[in-house]
mmCIF file of C-alpha atoms in Angstrom:
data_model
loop_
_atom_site.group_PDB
_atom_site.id
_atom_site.type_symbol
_atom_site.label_atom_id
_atom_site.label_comp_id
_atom_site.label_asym_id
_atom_site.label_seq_id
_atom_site.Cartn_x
_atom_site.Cartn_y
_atom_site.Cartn_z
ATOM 1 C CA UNK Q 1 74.707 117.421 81.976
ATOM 2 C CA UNK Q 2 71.902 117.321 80.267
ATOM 3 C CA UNK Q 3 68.273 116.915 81.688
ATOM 4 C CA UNK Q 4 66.286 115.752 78.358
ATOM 5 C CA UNK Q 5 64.544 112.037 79.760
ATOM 6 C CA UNK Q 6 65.521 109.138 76.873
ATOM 7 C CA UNK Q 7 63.676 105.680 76.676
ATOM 8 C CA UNK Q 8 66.126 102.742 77.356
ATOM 9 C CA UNK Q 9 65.544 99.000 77.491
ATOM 10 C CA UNK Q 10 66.936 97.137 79.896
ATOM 11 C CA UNK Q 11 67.540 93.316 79.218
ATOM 12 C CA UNK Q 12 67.366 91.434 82.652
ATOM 13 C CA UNK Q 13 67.360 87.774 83.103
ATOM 14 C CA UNK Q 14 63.813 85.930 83.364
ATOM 15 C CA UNK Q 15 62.242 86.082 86.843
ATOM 16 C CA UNK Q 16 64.481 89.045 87.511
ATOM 17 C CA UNK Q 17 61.975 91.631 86.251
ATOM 18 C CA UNK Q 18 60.813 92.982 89.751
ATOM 19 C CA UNK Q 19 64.651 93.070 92.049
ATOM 20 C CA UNK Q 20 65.829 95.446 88.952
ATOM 21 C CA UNK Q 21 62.092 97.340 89.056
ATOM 22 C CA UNK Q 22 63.349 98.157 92.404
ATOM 23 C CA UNK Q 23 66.351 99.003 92.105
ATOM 24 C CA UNK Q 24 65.235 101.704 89.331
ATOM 25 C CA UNK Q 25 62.778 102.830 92.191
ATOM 26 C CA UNK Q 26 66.146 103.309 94.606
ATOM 27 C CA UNK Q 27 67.666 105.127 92.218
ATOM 28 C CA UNK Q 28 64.737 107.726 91.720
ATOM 29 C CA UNK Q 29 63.512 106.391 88.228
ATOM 30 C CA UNK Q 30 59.841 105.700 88.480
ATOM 31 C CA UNK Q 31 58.840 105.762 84.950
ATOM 32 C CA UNK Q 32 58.886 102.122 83.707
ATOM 33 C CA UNK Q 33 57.373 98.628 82.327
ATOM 34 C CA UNK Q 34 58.833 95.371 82.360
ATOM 35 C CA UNK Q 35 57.807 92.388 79.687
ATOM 36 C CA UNK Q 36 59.367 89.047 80.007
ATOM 37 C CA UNK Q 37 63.136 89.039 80.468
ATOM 38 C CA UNK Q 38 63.229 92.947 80.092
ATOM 39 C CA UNK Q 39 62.120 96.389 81.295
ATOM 40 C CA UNK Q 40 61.462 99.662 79.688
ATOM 41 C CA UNK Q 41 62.598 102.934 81.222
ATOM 42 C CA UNK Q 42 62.693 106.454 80.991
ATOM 43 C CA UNK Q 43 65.673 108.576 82.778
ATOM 44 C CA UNK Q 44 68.198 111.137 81.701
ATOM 45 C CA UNK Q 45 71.526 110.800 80.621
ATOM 46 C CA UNK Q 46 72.798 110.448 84.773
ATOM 47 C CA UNK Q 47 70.185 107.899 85.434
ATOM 48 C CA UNK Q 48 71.597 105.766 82.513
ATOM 49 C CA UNK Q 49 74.813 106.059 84.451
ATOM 50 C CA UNK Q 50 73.268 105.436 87.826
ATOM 51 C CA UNK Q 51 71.205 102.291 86.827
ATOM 52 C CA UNK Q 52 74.666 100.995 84.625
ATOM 53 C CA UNK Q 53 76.747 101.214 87.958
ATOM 54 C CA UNK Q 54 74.250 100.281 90.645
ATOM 55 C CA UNK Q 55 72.141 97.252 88.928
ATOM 56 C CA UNK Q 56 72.613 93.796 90.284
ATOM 57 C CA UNK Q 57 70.452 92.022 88.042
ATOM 58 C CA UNK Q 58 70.491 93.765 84.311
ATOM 59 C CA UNK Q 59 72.430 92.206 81.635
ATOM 60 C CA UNK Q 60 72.367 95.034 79.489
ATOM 61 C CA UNK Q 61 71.601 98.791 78.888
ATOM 62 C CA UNK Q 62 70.313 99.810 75.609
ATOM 63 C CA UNK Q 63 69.394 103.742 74.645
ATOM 64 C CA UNK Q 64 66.436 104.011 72.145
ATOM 65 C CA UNK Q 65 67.462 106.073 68.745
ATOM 66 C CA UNK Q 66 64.663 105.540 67.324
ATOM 67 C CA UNK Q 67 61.462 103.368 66.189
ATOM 68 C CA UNK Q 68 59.182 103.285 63.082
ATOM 69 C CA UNK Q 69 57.094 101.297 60.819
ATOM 70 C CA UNK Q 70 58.346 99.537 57.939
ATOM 71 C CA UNK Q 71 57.733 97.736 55.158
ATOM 72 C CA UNK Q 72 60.666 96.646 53.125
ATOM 73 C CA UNK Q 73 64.505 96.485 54.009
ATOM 74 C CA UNK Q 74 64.894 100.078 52.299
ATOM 75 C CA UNK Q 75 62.211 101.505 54.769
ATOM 76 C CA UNK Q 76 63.984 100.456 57.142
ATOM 77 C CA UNK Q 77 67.805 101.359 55.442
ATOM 78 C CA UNK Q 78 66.484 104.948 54.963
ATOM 79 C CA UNK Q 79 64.920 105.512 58.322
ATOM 80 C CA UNK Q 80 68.426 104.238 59.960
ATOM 81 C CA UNK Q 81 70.127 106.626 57.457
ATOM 82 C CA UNK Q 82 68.035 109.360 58.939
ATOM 83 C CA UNK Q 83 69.365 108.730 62.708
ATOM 84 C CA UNK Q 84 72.215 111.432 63.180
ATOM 85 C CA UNK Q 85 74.543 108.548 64.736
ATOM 86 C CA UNK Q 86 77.284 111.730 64.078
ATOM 87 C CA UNK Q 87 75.588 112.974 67.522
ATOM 88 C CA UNK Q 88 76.481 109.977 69.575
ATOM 89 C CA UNK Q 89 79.991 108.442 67.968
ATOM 90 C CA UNK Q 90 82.530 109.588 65.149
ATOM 91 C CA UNK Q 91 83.135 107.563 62.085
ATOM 92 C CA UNK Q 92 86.759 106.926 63.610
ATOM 93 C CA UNK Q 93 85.464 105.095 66.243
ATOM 94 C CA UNK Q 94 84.645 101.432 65.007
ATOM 95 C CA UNK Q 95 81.077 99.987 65.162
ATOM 96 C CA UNK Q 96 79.179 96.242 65.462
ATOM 97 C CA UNK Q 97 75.164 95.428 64.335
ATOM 98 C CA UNK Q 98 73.383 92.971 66.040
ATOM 99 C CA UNK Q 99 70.098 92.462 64.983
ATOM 100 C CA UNK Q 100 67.248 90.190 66.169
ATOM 101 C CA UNK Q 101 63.915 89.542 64.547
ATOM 102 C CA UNK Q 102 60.398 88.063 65.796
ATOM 103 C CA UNK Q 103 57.921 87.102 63.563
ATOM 104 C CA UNK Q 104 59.631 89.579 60.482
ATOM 105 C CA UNK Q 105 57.848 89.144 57.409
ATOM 106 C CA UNK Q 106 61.000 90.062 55.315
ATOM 107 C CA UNK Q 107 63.241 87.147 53.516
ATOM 108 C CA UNK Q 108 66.747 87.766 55.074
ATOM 109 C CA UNK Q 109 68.074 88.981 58.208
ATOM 110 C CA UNK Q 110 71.654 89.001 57.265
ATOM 111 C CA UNK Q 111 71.057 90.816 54.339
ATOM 112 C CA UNK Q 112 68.573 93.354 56.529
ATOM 113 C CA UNK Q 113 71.664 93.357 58.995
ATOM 114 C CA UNK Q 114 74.197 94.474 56.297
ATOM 115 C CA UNK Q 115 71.509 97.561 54.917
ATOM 116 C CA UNK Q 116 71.380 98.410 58.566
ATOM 117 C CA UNK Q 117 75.549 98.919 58.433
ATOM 118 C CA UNK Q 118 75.469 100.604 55.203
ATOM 119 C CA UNK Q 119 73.011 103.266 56.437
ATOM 120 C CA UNK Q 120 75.501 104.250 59.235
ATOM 121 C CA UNK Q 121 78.472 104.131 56.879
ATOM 122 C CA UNK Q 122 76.897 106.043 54.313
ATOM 123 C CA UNK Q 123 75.505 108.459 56.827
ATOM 124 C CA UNK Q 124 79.161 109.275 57.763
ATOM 125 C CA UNK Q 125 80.300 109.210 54.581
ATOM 126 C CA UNK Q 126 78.113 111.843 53.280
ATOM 127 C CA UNK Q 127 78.713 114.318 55.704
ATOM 128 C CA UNK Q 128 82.281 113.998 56.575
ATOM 129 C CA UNK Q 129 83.814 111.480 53.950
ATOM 130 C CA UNK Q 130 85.071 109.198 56.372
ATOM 131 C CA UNK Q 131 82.901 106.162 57.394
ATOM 132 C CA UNK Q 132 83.478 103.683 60.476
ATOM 133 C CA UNK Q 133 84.912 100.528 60.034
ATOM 134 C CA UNK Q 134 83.589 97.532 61.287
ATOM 135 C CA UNK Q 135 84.451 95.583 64.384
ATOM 136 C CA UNK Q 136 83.259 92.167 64.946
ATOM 137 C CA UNK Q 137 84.607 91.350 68.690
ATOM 138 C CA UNK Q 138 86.016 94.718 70.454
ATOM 139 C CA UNK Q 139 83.773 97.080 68.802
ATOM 140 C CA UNK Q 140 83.832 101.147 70.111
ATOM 141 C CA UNK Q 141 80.131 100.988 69.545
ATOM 142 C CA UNK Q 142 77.667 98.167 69.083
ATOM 143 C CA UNK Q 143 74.353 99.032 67.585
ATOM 144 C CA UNK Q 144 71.188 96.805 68.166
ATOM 145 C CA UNK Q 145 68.648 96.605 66.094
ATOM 146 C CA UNK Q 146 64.986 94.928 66.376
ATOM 147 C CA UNK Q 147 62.478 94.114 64.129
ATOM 148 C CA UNK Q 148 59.017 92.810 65.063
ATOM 149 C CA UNK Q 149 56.308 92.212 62.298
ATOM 150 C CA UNK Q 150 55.911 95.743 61.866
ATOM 151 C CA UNK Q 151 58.273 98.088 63.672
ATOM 152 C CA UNK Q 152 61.921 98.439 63.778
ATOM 153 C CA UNK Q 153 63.554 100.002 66.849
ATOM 154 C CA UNK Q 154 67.047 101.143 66.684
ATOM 155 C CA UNK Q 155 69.570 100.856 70.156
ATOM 156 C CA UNK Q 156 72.785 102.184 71.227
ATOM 157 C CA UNK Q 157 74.374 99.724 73.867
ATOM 158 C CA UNK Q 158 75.152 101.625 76.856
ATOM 159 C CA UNK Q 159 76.714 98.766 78.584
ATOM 160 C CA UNK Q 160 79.462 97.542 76.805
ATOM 161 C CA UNK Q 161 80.534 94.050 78.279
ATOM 162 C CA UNK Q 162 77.712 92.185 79.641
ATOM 163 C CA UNK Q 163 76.575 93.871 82.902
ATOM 164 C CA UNK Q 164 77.115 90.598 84.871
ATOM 165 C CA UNK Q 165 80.863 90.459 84.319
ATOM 166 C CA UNK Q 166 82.200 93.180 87.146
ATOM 167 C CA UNK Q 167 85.205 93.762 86.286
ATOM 168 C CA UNK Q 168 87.229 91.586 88.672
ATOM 169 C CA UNK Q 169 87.009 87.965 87.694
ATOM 170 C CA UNK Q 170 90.343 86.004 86.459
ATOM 171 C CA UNK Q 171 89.745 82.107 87.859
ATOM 172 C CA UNK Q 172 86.462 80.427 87.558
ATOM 173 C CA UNK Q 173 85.537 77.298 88.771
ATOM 174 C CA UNK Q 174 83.922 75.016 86.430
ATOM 175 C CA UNK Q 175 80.747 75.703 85.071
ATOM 176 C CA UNK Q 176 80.650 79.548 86.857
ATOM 177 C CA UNK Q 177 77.595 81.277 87.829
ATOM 178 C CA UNK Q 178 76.983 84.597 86.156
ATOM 179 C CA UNK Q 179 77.324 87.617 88.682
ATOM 180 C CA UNK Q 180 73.918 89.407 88.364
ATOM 181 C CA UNK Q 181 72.281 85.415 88.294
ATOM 182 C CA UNK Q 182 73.955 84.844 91.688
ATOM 183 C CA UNK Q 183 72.670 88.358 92.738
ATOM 184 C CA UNK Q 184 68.940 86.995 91.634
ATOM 185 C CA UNK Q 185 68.728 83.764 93.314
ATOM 186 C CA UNK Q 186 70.171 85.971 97.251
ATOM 187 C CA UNK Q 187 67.396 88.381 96.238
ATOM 188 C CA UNK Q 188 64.610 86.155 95.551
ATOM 189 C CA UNK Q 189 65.758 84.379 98.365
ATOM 190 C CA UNK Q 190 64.905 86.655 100.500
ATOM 191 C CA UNK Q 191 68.381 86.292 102.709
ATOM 192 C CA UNK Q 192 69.110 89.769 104.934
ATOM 193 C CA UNK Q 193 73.313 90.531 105.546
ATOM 194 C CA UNK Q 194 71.955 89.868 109.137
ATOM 195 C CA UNK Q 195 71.666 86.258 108.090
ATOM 196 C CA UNK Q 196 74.824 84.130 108.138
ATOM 197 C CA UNK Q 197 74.965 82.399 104.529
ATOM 198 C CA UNK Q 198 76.812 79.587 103.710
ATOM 199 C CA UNK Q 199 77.030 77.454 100.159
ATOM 200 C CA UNK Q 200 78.456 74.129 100.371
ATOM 201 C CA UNK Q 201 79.188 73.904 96.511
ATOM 202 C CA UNK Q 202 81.124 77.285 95.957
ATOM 203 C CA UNK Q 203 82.984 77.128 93.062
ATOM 204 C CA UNK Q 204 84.554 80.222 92.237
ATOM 205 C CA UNK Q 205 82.534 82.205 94.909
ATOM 206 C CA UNK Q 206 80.175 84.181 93.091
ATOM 207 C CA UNK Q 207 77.272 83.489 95.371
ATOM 208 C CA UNK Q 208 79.544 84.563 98.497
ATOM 209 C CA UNK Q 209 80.972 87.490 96.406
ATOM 210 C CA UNK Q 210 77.691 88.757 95.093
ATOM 211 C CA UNK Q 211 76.431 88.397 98.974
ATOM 212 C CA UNK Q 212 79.686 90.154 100.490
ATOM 213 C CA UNK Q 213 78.583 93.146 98.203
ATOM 214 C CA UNK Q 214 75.277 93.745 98.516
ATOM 215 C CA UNK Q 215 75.916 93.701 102.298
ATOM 216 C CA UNK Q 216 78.342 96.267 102.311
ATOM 217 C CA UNK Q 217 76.817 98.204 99.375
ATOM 218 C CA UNK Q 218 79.453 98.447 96.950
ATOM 219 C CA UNK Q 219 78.015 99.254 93.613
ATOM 220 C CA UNK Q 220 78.702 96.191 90.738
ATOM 221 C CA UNK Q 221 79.909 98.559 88.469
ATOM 222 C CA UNK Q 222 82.795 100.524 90.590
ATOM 223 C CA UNK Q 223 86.002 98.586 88.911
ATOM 224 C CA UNK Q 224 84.752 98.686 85.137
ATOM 225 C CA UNK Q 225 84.003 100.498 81.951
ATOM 226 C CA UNK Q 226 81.312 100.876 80.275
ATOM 227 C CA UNK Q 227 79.899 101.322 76.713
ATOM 228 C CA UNK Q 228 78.722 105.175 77.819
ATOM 229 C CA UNK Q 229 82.133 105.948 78.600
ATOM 230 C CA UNK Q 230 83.010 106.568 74.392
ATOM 231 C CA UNK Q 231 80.113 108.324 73.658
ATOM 232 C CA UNK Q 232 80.828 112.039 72.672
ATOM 233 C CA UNK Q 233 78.483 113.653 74.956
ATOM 234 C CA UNK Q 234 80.049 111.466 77.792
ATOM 235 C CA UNK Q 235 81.173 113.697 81.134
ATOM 236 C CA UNK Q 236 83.982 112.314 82.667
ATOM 237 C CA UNK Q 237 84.030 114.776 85.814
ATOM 238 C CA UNK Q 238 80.279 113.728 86.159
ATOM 239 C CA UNK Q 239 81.046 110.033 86.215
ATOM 240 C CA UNK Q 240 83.722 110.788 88.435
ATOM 241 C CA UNK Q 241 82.057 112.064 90.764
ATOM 242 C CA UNK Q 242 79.163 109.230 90.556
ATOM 243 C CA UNK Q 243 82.082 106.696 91.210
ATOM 244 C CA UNK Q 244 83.503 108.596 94.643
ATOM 245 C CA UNK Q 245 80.112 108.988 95.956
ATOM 246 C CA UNK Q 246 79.766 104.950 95.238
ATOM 247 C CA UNK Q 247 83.071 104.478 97.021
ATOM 248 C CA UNK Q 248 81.758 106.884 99.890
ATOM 249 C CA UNK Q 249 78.491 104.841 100.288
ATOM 250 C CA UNK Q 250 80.474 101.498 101.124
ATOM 251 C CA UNK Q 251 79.979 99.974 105.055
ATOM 252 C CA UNK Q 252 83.383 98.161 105.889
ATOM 253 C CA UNK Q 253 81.728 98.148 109.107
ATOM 254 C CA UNK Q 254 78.952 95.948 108.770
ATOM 255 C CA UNK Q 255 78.683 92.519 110.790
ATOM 256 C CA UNK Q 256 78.365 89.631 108.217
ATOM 257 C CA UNK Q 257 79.110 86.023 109.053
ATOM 258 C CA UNK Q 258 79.708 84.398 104.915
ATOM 259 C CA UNK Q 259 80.991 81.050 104.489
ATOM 260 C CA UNK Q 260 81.741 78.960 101.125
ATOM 261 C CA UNK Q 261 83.088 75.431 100.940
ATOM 262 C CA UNK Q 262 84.095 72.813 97.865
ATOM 263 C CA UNK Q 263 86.174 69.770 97.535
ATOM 264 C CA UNK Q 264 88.688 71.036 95.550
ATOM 265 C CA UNK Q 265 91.413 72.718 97.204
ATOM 266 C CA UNK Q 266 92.355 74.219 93.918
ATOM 267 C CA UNK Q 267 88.956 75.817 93.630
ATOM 268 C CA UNK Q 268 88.970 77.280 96.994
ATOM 269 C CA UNK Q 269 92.259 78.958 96.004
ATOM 270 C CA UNK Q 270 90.571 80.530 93.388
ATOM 271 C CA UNK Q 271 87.237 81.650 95.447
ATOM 272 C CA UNK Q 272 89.545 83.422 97.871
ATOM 273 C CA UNK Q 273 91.928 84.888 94.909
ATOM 274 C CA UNK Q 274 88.359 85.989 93.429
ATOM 275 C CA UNK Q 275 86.894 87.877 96.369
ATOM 276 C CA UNK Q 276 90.011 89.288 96.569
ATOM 277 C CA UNK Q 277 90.246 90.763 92.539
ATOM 278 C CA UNK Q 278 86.650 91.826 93.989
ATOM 279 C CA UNK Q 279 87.936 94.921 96.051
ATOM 280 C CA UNK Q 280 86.760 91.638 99.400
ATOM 281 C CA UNK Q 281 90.418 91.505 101.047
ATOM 282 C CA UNK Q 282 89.338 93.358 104.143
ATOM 283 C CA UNK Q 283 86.600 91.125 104.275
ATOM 284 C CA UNK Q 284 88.925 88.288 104.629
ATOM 285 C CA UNK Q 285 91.529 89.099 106.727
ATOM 286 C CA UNK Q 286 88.877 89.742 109.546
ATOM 287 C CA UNK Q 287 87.108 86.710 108.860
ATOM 288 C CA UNK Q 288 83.663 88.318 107.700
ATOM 289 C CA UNK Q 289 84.223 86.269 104.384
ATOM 290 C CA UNK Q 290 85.363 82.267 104.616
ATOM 291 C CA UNK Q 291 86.398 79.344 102.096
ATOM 292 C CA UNK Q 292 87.665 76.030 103.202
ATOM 293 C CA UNK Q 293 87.532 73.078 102.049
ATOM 294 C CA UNK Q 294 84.772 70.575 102.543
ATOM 295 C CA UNK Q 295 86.410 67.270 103.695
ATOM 296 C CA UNK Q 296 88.827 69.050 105.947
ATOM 297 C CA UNK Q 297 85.979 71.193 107.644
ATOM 298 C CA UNK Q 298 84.404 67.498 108.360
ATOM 299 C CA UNK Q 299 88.007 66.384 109.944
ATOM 300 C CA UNK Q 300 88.932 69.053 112.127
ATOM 301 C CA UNK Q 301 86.831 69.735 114.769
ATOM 302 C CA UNK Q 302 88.142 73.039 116.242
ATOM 303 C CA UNK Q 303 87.065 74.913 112.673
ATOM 304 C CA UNK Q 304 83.380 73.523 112.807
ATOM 305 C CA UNK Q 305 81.349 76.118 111.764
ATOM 306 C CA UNK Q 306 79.001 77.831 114.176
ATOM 307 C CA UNK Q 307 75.768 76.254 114.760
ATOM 308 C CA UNK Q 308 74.351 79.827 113.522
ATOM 309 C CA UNK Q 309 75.870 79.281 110.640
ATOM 310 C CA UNK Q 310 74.507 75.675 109.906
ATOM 311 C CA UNK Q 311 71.335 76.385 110.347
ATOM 312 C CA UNK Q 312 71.519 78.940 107.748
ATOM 313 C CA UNK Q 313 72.323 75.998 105.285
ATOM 314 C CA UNK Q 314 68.718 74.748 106.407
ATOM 315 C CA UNK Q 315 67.160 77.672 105.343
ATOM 316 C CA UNK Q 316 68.661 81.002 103.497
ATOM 317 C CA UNK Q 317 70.863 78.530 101.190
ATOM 318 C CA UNK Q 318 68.062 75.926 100.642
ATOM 319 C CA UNK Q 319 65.866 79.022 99.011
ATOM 320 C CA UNK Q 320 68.407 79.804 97.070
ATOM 321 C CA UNK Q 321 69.010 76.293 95.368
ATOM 322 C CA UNK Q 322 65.678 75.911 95.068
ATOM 323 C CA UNK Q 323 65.424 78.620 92.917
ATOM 324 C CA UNK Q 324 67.956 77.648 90.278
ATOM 325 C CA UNK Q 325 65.274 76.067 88.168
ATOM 326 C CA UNK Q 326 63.380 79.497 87.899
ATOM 327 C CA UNK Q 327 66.261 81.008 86.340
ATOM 328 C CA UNK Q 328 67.512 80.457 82.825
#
């Protein structure tokens, strides 16, 4: 695979911009610079991979194409035209523009959206004949574009889904909490898998879930796809090989004490059904991982929780609630 080092832009979640600054440091990438709700990044084509499978707390993983100065909506349709988009996708696979604008001096950013699409198109057109079509909600490729008050940068999405959804979850509770949010609020925390953790107010999980895996150390990304994954310089073998190493690196063995309650027994069902879709049922069956439900915990005294475990509620789960408001 390729060496060649690629700027990428990582879109994390505000207050977030440090845990995924070190997570690029665990992964070996040390050239990078957050801004608010985001970090820039350099890394080759494996790191993109890496940082895609291993992040906690990124949202999304976009690869830079390009950036340039503009003027008008045909600087900017003629420098997308100039991208050769032939070297990252095919004009059979189908395509989506998002574009997003601050402070843009031009009238229209539909109509600066729709010269963006026919650059691509015409792109393909003129060298093959063929042009992609377009895809509004299951897209092979989505292209983002931004546009500040004087430059335009063009992005490939690396990601594909969101990078908080993990590939596992069927039932939510009402109201759920985003995966890589949940993720945020243990790490800011500042809660150790030595702690016991419990959360009173469950729901569907996620904070349990999200806890389960970083003490363990399975990777977020193990059980889904990603955008990458249709690119035509994609390795399979390579990726392959990144996802049995990730398998490899997982401690079944480690001694975690995780405990979630609600009062809905319906909801429970469906935090246990969860950490199970979640790769968790080992966790379960030897008790490392717990729902119940509240009002019955209260009522039967032989399954009170361990005093360890309430005292957590004092402190590890009392950081994390407390940092809800910090997050968007």
């Amino acid at each position: 695979m390729s060496e060649k080092l690629n700027k990428y832009y990582a879109v994390v979640p505000l207050s977030l911009e440090s845990l995924f600054e070190e997570e690029l440091k665990q992964l070996g990438i040390t050239e990078f610079k957050s801004k608010k709700a985001g970090c820039f990044f350099t890394t080759t084509t494996l790191g993109m991979m890496k940082a895609n499978l291993w992040t906690r707390y990124a949202s999304r993983i976009l690869l830079q194409v390009g950036e340039r100065n503009y003027r008008t909506e045909d600087d900017i349709y003629k420098f997308t035209f100039s991208i050769p988009w032939e070297n990252y996708f095919t004009e059979k696979q189908s395509i989506k523009i998002s574009l997003s604008a601050k402070n843009c001096p031009l009238k229209s950013i539909n109509f600066l959206t729709l010269r963006v699409k026919d650059a691509v198109c015409d792109r393909f057109r003129e060298r093959s004949g063929a042009r992609p079509d377009v895809e509004k909600h299951n897209p092979d490729i989505q292209i983002f574009v931004f546009v500040d008050n004087q430059k335009v940068t063009l992005y490939l999405d690396t990601s594909g889904e969101s990078l908080f959804k993990r590939g596992w979850r069927r039932d939510k509770g009402e109201a759920p909490l985003k995966e890589n949010l949940a993720a945020g609020l243990i790490g800011l925390s500042g809660w150790e898998p030595s702690q016991p953790l419990y959360d009173p107010f469950c729901g569907s999980g996620t904070i349990i879930i999200e806890a389960a895996t970083i003490a363990i150390n399975m990777a977020p990304g193990i059980t889904r796809r990603f955008g990458f994954e249709k690119f035509k310089f994609f390795n399979s073998e390579v990726w392959q090989t990144l996802k049995t190493e990730a398998r490899a690196a997982i401690n079944w063995d480690v001694d975690i004490n995780l405990a979630g309650s609600d009062i809905s027994t319906q909801i429970i069902e469906k935090a246990s059904k969860n950490a199970q879709l979640a790769g968790l049922t080992k966790l379960l069956i030897e008790r490392k991982i717990k729902f119940f439900h509240a009002m019955q915990e209260r009522q039967d005294q032989r399954r009170r929780l361990p005093e360890s475990l309430l005292r957590t509620l004092l402190t590890v789960n009392n950081q994390i609630r407390s940092l809800l408001p910090l997050l968007p």
